[in-house]
C-alpha cells in the first residue's frame, strides 16, 4: 500500500500549540477518504542524524512521497535525486515526490499561497509587500515572482535576513526587489496591490500580537494575506476585512499546499473544501 511519510519533527512548529491530532494528517487523510484512496499519511519524528536512513527507508517501504519540515527542509536536499524549479531557487524542500523511481524535492508552501492568491488576483505585473524573510517569506516571494509579480518589497526586523532574501530574489527571479528594515509602523505604499504577513506574529498563543503596520494605509483595492493558520482570523485579517480589502487567511495556504502535494503524489485533484473542513474542525473558523 502506498503511503506518505511526514517527517514532522515538531508538531507545535507551524501551529503554535500541541495538538491531539496532527492538523496536516487530518486534512490529508480527509481527502484520501473522500476520494476513496486506501492510503495513510503518517506523522513520524526523525532526528537530524537519522534523516539519510529515513529517506532510504521511505524508498524501501514503497512510500510515494513525504512532507518535511523544520529542521529538515534544507538538509533533506542532499538525499534527493533532483529539485523542482522553485525549490532549487529557494534551497528548501517541504514536499518530496517519487517520480520515475527518483526522489524529487518540491516546495509547495509558496505554490499553495499563489494558488489561493490567483483566485482573487492575478499576480502578473503586481507590486507586493511581504512582512518576513524566514521560510514562509522566502517561499512566497520566490513563487509570486515566478508567477509574474514585478515588484517585491521585503519588510523584516533582522536586516541580515532581509538583505539576504532580497539579494537572492534580485539574482534569481525577474521581479525588482527591495529591502526595508522594519522600524515602527510601516506605511504601505499607495500603489501596492498585495500585502502579506509571512512572519509568525499572531500565531497562537500570542493572538493579540500586533503587526507593526499603519492600518490606515490599507485600502480596499489591496489583497491582504496572512500565513498564520491558528487562529485563522488574526488581528490583521480582521483589520483588513474592516477596511474592505479582499483577504486570504492562513488556512487557505495550508489547504492549497496540501492539495498540490496530494496531486503530486496521487495524480488526483483533491477537493479543497473537504480539506478545509477538517482543519476548521480542529482550529475553528
Ligand atoms: P521563520 O522562523 O523562518 O521566520 C519567522 C519570520 O517572522 C522572520 O522573518 C522573523 O523576523 C519574523 N518575526 C518573528 N517574530 C517577530 C516579531 N516579534 N517582530 C518582527 N518580526 C518577527 O518561520 P517561517 O517563515 O517558517 O514561518 C512563519 C509563520 O508562517 C509561522 O507562524 C507558520 O505558522 C506560518 N506558516 C504557515 C504556512 C501555511 O501553510 N499557512 C506554511 C508555512 C509557514 P526576523 O528575521 O527578524 O527574526
CSV table of C-alpha atoms and ligand atoms in Angstrom, one decimal:
chain,number,residue,atom,x,y,z
A,1,UNK,CA,0.0,0.0,0.0
A,2,UNK,CA,1.4,3.4,-0.9
A,3,UNK,CA,1.9,5.8,1.9
A,4,UNK,CA,3.2,9.3,2.7
A,5,UNK,CA,5.7,10.0,5.3
A,6,UNK,CA,5.6,13.2,7.1
A,7,UNK,CA,9.0,14.0,8.5
A,8,UNK,CA,7.5,16.3,11.1
A,9,UNK,CA,9.9,16.9,13.8
A,10,UNK,CA,8.0,19.5,15.8
A,11,UNK,CA,4.2,19.1,15.9
A,12,UNK,CA,3.9,22.5,17.5
A,13,UNK,CA,6.1,24.2,14.9
A,14,UNK,CA,3.6,25.5,12.4
A,15,UNK,CA,0.5,25.6,14.6
A,16,UNK,CA,1.7,27.2,17.8
A,17,UNK,CA,0.1,24.7,20.1
A,18,UNK,CA,0.4,21.0,21.0
A,19,UNK,CA,-2.4,19.3,19.1
A,20,UNK,CA,-4.1,15.9,19.9
A,21,UNK,CA,-4.4,15.3,16.3
A,22,UNK,CA,-1.9,16.5,13.7
A,23,UNK,CA,-3.8,19.0,11.5
A,24,UNK,CA,-1.9,18.2,8.3
A,25,UNK,CA,-2.6,14.5,8.8
A,26,UNK,CA,-6.3,15.1,9.5
A,27,UNK,CA,-6.5,17.3,6.4
A,28,UNK,CA,-4.7,15.0,4.0
A,29,UNK,CA,-6.5,11.8,5.3
A,30,UNK,CA,-9.9,13.6,5.0
A,31,UNK,CA,-9.1,14.0,1.3
A,32,UNK,CA,-7.9,10.3,1.0
A,33,UNK,CA,-11.2,9.1,2.5
A,34,UNK,CA,-13.3,11.5,0.3
A,35,UNK,CA,-11.6,10.3,-2.9
A,36,UNK,CA,-11.6,6.6,-1.9
A,37,UNK,CA,-7.8,6.3,-1.6
A,38,UNK,CA,-6.8,3.5,0.7
A,39,UNK,CA,-3.7,5.4,1.8
A,40,UNK,CA,-2.3,6.8,5.0
A,41,UNK,CA,-0.4,10.0,5.8
A,42,UNK,CA,1.8,9.3,8.8
A,43,UNK,CA,3.4,11.7,11.2
A,44,UNK,CA,6.9,10.4,12.0
A,45,UNK,CA,9.6,12.2,14.0
A,46,UNK,CA,13.0,11.9,12.5
A,47,UNK,CA,16.1,13.2,14.4
A,48,UNK,CA,18.6,15.1,12.2
A,49,UNK,CA,21.2,12.3,12.3
A,50,UNK,CA,18.6,9.8,11.1
A,51,UNK,CA,17.5,11.7,8.0
A,52,UNK,CA,19.5,9.8,5.4
A,53,UNK,CA,18.2,6.4,6.8
A,54,UNK,CA,14.7,7.7,6.9
A,55,UNK,CA,14.7,8.8,3.2
A,56,UNK,CA,16.3,5.5,2.2
A,57,UNK,CA,13.7,3.7,4.4
A,58,UNK,CA,10.8,5.5,2.8
A,59,UNK,CA,12.1,4.3,-0.6
A,60,UNK,CA,12.5,0.7,0.6
A,61,UNK,CA,9.0,0.7,2.0
A,62,UNK,CA,7.4,1.9,-1.2
A,63,UNK,CA,6.3,5.3,0.0
A,64,UNK,CA,5.2,7.6,-2.8
A,65,UNK,CA,6.3,10.8,-1.1
A,66,UNK,CA,6.6,12.8,2.1
A,67,UNK,CA,6.5,16.2,3.5
A,68,UNK,CA,9.3,17.5,5.6
A,69,UNK,CA,9.5,20.5,7.9
A,70,UNK,CA,12.0,22.2,10.2
A,71,UNK,CA,14.8,21.2,10.8
A,72,UNK,CA,14.9,19.1,7.6
A,73,UNK,CA,13.8,21.4,4.8
A,74,UNK,CA,17.4,22.2,3.7
A,75,UNK,CA,19.2,19.2,4.9
A,76,UNK,CA,17.0,16.8,3.0
A,77,UNK,CA,18.2,18.1,-0.3
A,78,UNK,CA,21.5,16.2,-0.2
A,79,UNK,CA,19.5,12.9,0.0
A,80,UNK,CA,17.3,13.6,-3.1
A,81,UNK,CA,17.8,13.0,-6.8
A,82,UNK,CA,16.6,16.3,-8.1
A,83,UNK,CA,14.6,19.5,-7.4
A,84,UNK,CA,11.7,21.4,-8.9
A,85,UNK,CA,12.4,24.9,-10.1
A,86,UNK,CA,11.2,26.9,-7.1
A,87,UNK,CA,12.7,24.5,-4.6
A,88,UNK,CA,16.0,24.9,-6.4
A,89,UNK,CA,15.8,28.7,-6.2
A,90,UNK,CA,14.8,28.7,-2.5
A,91,UNK,CA,17.2,26.0,-1.5
A,92,UNK,CA,14.4,24.5,0.6
A,93,UNK,CA,12.1,21.5,0.2
A,94,UNK,CA,8.8,20.7,2.0
A,95,UNK,CA,7.4,18.1,-0.3
A,96,UNK,CA,9.2,15.1,-1.8
A,97,UNK,CA,7.7,13.1,-4.7
A,98,UNK,CA,8.7,9.8,-6.2
A,99,UNK,CA,8.9,10.3,-10.0
A,100,UNK,CA,10.4,7.6,-12.2
A,101,UNK,CA,11.8,6.0,-9.1
A,102,UNK,CA,13.7,9.1,-8.2
A,103,UNK,CA,13.1,11.4,-5.2
A,104,UNK,CA,12.3,14.9,-6.4
A,105,UNK,CA,12.1,17.8,-3.9
A,106,UNK,CA,9.4,20.5,-4.4
A,107,UNK,CA,8.4,23.4,-2.3
A,108,UNK,CA,4.6,23.6,-2.1
A,109,UNK,CA,4.3,26.4,0.5
A,110,UNK,CA,4.7,29.3,-1.9
A,111,UNK,CA,2.8,27.4,-4.7
A,112,UNK,CA,-0.1,26.9,-2.3
A,113,UNK,CA,0.0,30.6,-1.4
A,114,UNK,CA,-0.1,31.7,-5.1
A,115,UNK,CA,-2.9,29.2,-5.9
A,116,UNK,CA,-5.1,31.0,-3.3
A,117,UNK,CA,-4.0,34.4,-4.5
A,118,UNK,CA,-4.8,33.6,-8.1
A,119,UNK,CA,-8.4,33.0,-7.0
A,120,UNK,CA,-8.6,36.7,-6.1
A,121,UNK,CA,-6.0,38.5,-8.2
A,122,UNK,CA,-3.5,37.6,-11.0
A,123,UNK,CA,-0.1,38.4,-9.6
A,124,UNK,CA,1.2,39.4,-13.1
A,125,UNK,CA,2.6,42.9,-13.0
A,126,UNK,CA,1.7,43.5,-9.4
A,127,UNK,CA,3.5,45.2,-6.5
A,128,UNK,CA,3.7,43.0,-3.4
A,129,UNK,CA,4.7,44.0,0.2
A,130,UNK,CA,5.8,41.0,2.3
A,131,UNK,CA,6.5,41.2,6.0
A,132,UNK,CA,9.0,38.5,7.0
A,133,UNK,CA,12.1,36.9,5.4
A,134,UNK,CA,12.1,33.5,7.0
A,135,UNK,CA,11.0,30.2,5.4
A,136,UNK,CA,7.4,31.4,4.6
A,137,UNK,CA,8.6,34.8,3.3
A,138,UNK,CA,11.2,33.2,1.1
A,139,UNK,CA,8.8,30.6,-0.4
A,140,UNK,CA,6.1,33.2,-1.0
A,141,UNK,CA,8.4,35.9,-2.5
A,142,UNK,CA,10.0,33.4,-4.9
A,143,UNK,CA,6.7,32.0,-6.0
A,144,UNK,CA,4.9,35.3,-6.6
A,145,UNK,CA,7.9,36.5,-8.6
A,146,UNK,CA,7.8,33.3,-10.7
A,147,UNK,CA,4.0,33.9,-11.1
A,148,UNK,CA,4.7,37.3,-12.7
A,149,UNK,CA,4.8,39.9,-9.8
A,150,UNK,CA,7.1,42.7,-11.0
A,151,UNK,CA,7.9,44.5,-7.7
A,152,UNK,CA,8.5,43.0,-4.2
A,153,UNK,CA,9.2,44.9,-1.0
A,154,UNK,CA,10.5,42.7,1.8
A,155,UNK,CA,10.0,44.3,5.3
A,156,UNK,CA,11.9,42.5,8.0
A,157,UNK,CA,13.1,43.0,11.6
A,158,UNK,CA,16.5,41.4,11.1
A,159,UNK,CA,18.4,43.4,8.5
A,160,UNK,CA,20.8,40.5,7.6
A,161,UNK,CA,17.9,38.0,6.8
A,162,UNK,CA,16.0,40.7,4.8
A,163,UNK,CA,19.0,41.7,2.8
A,164,UNK,CA,20.0,38.1,2.1
A,165,UNK,CA,16.5,37.3,0.7
A,166,UNK,CA,16.4,40.4,-1.4
A,167,UNK,CA,19.8,39.6,-2.9
A,168,UNK,CA,18.5,36.1,-3.7
A,169,UNK,CA,15.4,37.5,-5.4
A,170,UNK,CA,17.3,40.0,-7.5
A,171,UNK,CA,19.7,37.4,-8.6
A,172,UNK,CA,17.3,34.5,-9.3
A,173,UNK,CA,13.8,35.8,-10.2
A,174,UNK,CA,12.7,38.6,-12.6
A,175,UNK,CA,10.9,40.9,-10.1
A,176,UNK,CA,12.6,44.0,-8.8
A,177,UNK,CA,13.0,43.5,-5.0
A,178,UNK,CA,13.8,46.0,-2.3
A,179,UNK,CA,14.5,45.5,1.4
A,180,UNK,CA,13.0,47.9,4.1
A,181,UNK,CA,14.2,47.5,7.7
A,182,UNK,CA,11.2,47.2,9.9
A,183,UNK,CA,11.3,50.2,12.3
A,184,UNK,CA,8.0,51.3,13.8
A,185,UNK,CA,4.6,51.2,12.0
A,186,UNK,CA,5.2,50.5,8.3
A,187,UNK,CA,3.1,52.6,5.9
A,188,UNK,CA,2.1,50.5,2.9
A,189,UNK,CA,2.9,52.5,-0.4
A,190,UNK,CA,-0.3,53.7,-2.1
A,191,UNK,CA,0.3,51.7,-5.3
A,192,UNK,CA,0.6,48.3,-3.6
A,193,UNK,CA,-1.6,45.5,-4.8
A,194,UNK,CA,-0.9,42.7,-2.4
A,195,UNK,CA,0.2,42.7,1.3
A,196,UNK,CA,1.4,39.5,3.0
A,197,UNK,CA,2.2,38.8,6.7
A,198,UNK,CA,4.8,36.0,6.4
A,199,UNK,CA,6.0,36.4,10.0
A,200,UNK,CA,4.9,34.3,12.9
A,201,UNK,CA,3.3,37.4,14.5
A,202,UNK,CA,-0.3,36.5,15.6
A,203,UNK,CA,0.3,32.7,16.0
A,204,UNK,CA,-1.4,31.1,19.0
A,205,UNK,CA,-0.9,31.8,21.9
A,206,UNK,CA,0.2,35.4,21.0
A,207,UNK,CA,-3.1,36.0,19.2
A,208,UNK,CA,-3.2,39.7,20.1
A,209,UNK,CA,0.3,40.5,19.0
A,210,UNK,CA,0.2,43.4,16.6
A,211,UNK,CA,1.9,43.6,13.3
A,212,UNK,CA,3.6,47.0,13.2
A,213,UNK,CA,1.7,48.4,10.3
A,214,UNK,CA,-0.1,51.7,9.8
A,215,UNK,CA,-3.6,50.1,9.2
A,216,UNK,CA,-4.8,53.4,7.7
A,217,UNK,CA,-2.6,52.8,4.7
A,218,UNK,CA,-4.5,49.5,3.9
A,219,UNK,CA,-7.0,50.4,1.2
A,220,UNK,CA,-10.0,48.4,-0.3
A,221,UNK,CA,-8.1,47.8,-3.6
A,222,UNK,CA,-5.5,45.7,-1.8
A,223,UNK,CA,-5.5,42.0,-1.3
A,224,UNK,CA,-4.2,41.2,2.2
A,225,UNK,CA,-3.0,37.7,3.1
A,226,UNK,CA,-1.9,36.2,6.4
A,227,UNK,CA,0.1,32.9,6.7
A,228,UNK,CA,-1.0,32.3,10.3
A,229,UNK,CA,-3.2,29.2,10.4
A,230,UNK,CA,-4.0,29.3,14.1
A,231,UNK,CA,-6.1,31.2,14.7
A,232,UNK,CA,-7.3,31.9,11.1
A,233,UNK,CA,-9.0,35.2,12.0
A,234,UNK,CA,-5.9,37.1,13.0
A,235,UNK,CA,-5.9,40.7,14.0
A,236,UNK,CA,-4.5,41.6,10.5
A,237,UNK,CA,-7.3,39.6,8.8
A,238,UNK,CA,-9.9,41.3,10.9
A,239,UNK,CA,-8.5,44.8,10.4
A,240,UNK,CA,-8.1,44.3,6.6
A,241,UNK,CA,-11.6,43.0,6.3
A,242,UNK,CA,-12.9,46.0,8.2
A,243,UNK,CA,-11.2,48.2,5.6
A,244,UNK,CA,-12.8,46.4,2.7
A,245,UNK,CA,-9.7,44.5,1.5
A,246,UNK,CA,-10.1,41.1,0.0
A,247,UNK,CA,-8.5,38.7,2.5
A,248,UNK,CA,-6.7,35.3,2.4
A,249,UNK,CA,-6.2,33.5,5.7
A,250,UNK,CA,-3.5,31.0,6.7
A,251,UNK,CA,-5.8,28.0,6.4
A,252,UNK,CA,-6.1,28.8,2.6
A,253,UNK,CA,-2.4,28.4,2.2
A,254,UNK,CA,-2.2,25.3,4.3
A,255,UNK,CA,-5.1,23.7,2.3
A,256,UNK,CA,-3.6,24.7,-1.1
A,257,UNK,CA,-0.1,23.3,-0.3
A,258,UNK,CA,-1.9,20.1,0.7
A,259,UNK,CA,-3.9,20.0,-2.5
A,260,UNK,CA,-0.7,20.3,-4.6
A,261,UNK,CA,1.1,17.6,-2.5
A,262,UNK,CA,-1.8,15.1,-3.0
A,263,UNK,CA,-1.9,15.9,-6.7
A,264,UNK,CA,1.9,15.3,-7.0
A,265,UNK,CA,1.7,12.0,-5.1
A,266,UNK,CA,-1.5,10.5,-6.4
A,267,UNK,CA,-2.5,12.4,-9.6
A,268,UNK,CA,-5.9,13.1,-8.0
A,269,UNK,CA,-7.1,16.7,-7.8
A,270,UNK,CA,-8.5,16.7,-4.3
A,271,UNK,CA,-11.5,18.7,-3.1
A,272,UNK,CA,-10.1,21.6,-1.1
A,273,UNK,CA,-13.5,22.1,0.7
A,274,UNK,CA,-13.2,18.7,2.4
A,275,UNK,CA,-9.6,19.5,3.5
A,276,UNK,CA,-10.5,23.0,4.9
A,277,UNK,CA,-13.4,21.5,6.8
A,278,UNK,CA,-11.0,19.0,8.5
A,279,UNK,CA,-8.8,22.0,9.6
A,280,UNK,CA,-11.8,24.1,10.7
A,281,UNK,CA,-12.9,21.2,12.9
A,282,UNK,CA,-9.5,21.5,14.7
A,283,UNK,CA,-8.9,25.2,14.7
A,284,UNK,CA,-12.4,26.7,14.4
A,285,UNK,CA,-13.2,29.3,11.8
B,1,LIG,P1,10.9,31.6,10.4
B,1,LIG,O1,11.3,31.3,11.8
B,1,LIG,O2,11.7,31.0,9.3
B,1,LIG,O3,10.7,33.1,10.2
B,1,LIG,C1,9.9,33.9,11.1
B,1,LIG,C2,9.8,35.3,10.5
B,1,LIG,O4,9.0,36.1,11.4
B,1,LIG,C3,11.1,36.1,10.4
B,1,LIG,O5,11.0,37.0,9.3
B,1,LIG,C4,11.1,36.9,11.7
B,1,LIG,O6,11.9,38.0,11.6
B,1,LIG,C5,9.7,37.3,11.8
B,1,LIG,N1,9.3,37.6,13.2
B,1,LIG,C6,9.0,36.7,14.2
B,1,LIG,N2,8.7,37.3,15.3
B,1,LIG,C7,8.7,38.7,15.1
B,1,LIG,C8,8.5,39.8,15.8
B,1,LIG,N3,8.1,39.8,17.1
B,1,LIG,N4,8.6,41.0,15.2
B,1,LIG,C9,9.0,41.1,13.9
B,1,LIG,N5,9.3,40.0,13.1
B,1,LIG,C10,9.1,38.8,13.7
B,1,LIG,O7,9.4,31.0,10.3
B,1,LIG,P2,8.6,30.6,9.0
B,1,LIG,O8,8.8,31.6,7.9
B,1,LIG,O9,8.9,29.1,8.6
B,1,LIG,O10,7.1,30.6,9.5
B,1,LIG,C11,6.5,31.9,9.7
B,1,LIG,C12,5.0,31.6,10.0
B,1,LIG,O11,4.4,31.1,8.8
B,1,LIG,C13,4.7,30.6,11.1
B,1,LIG,O12,3.9,31.2,12.1
B,1,LIG,C14,4.0,29.4,10.4
B,1,LIG,O13,2.9,29.0,11.2
B,1,LIG,C15,3.5,30.1,9.2
B,1,LIG,N6,3.4,29.2,8.0
B,1,LIG,C16,2.2,28.9,7.5
B,1,LIG,C17,2.0,28.1,6.5
B,1,LIG,C18,0.7,27.8,6.0
B,1,LIG,O14,0.5,26.9,5.1
B,1,LIG,N7,-0.3,28.5,6.4
B,1,LIG,C19,3.2,27.4,5.9
B,1,LIG,C20,4.4,27.7,6.4
B,1,LIG,C21,4.5,28.6,7.5
B,1,LIG,P3,13.5,38.0,11.9
B,1,LIG,O15,14.1,37.6,10.7
B,1,LIG,O16,13.8,39.4,12.3
B,1,LIG,O17,13.7,37.0,13.1
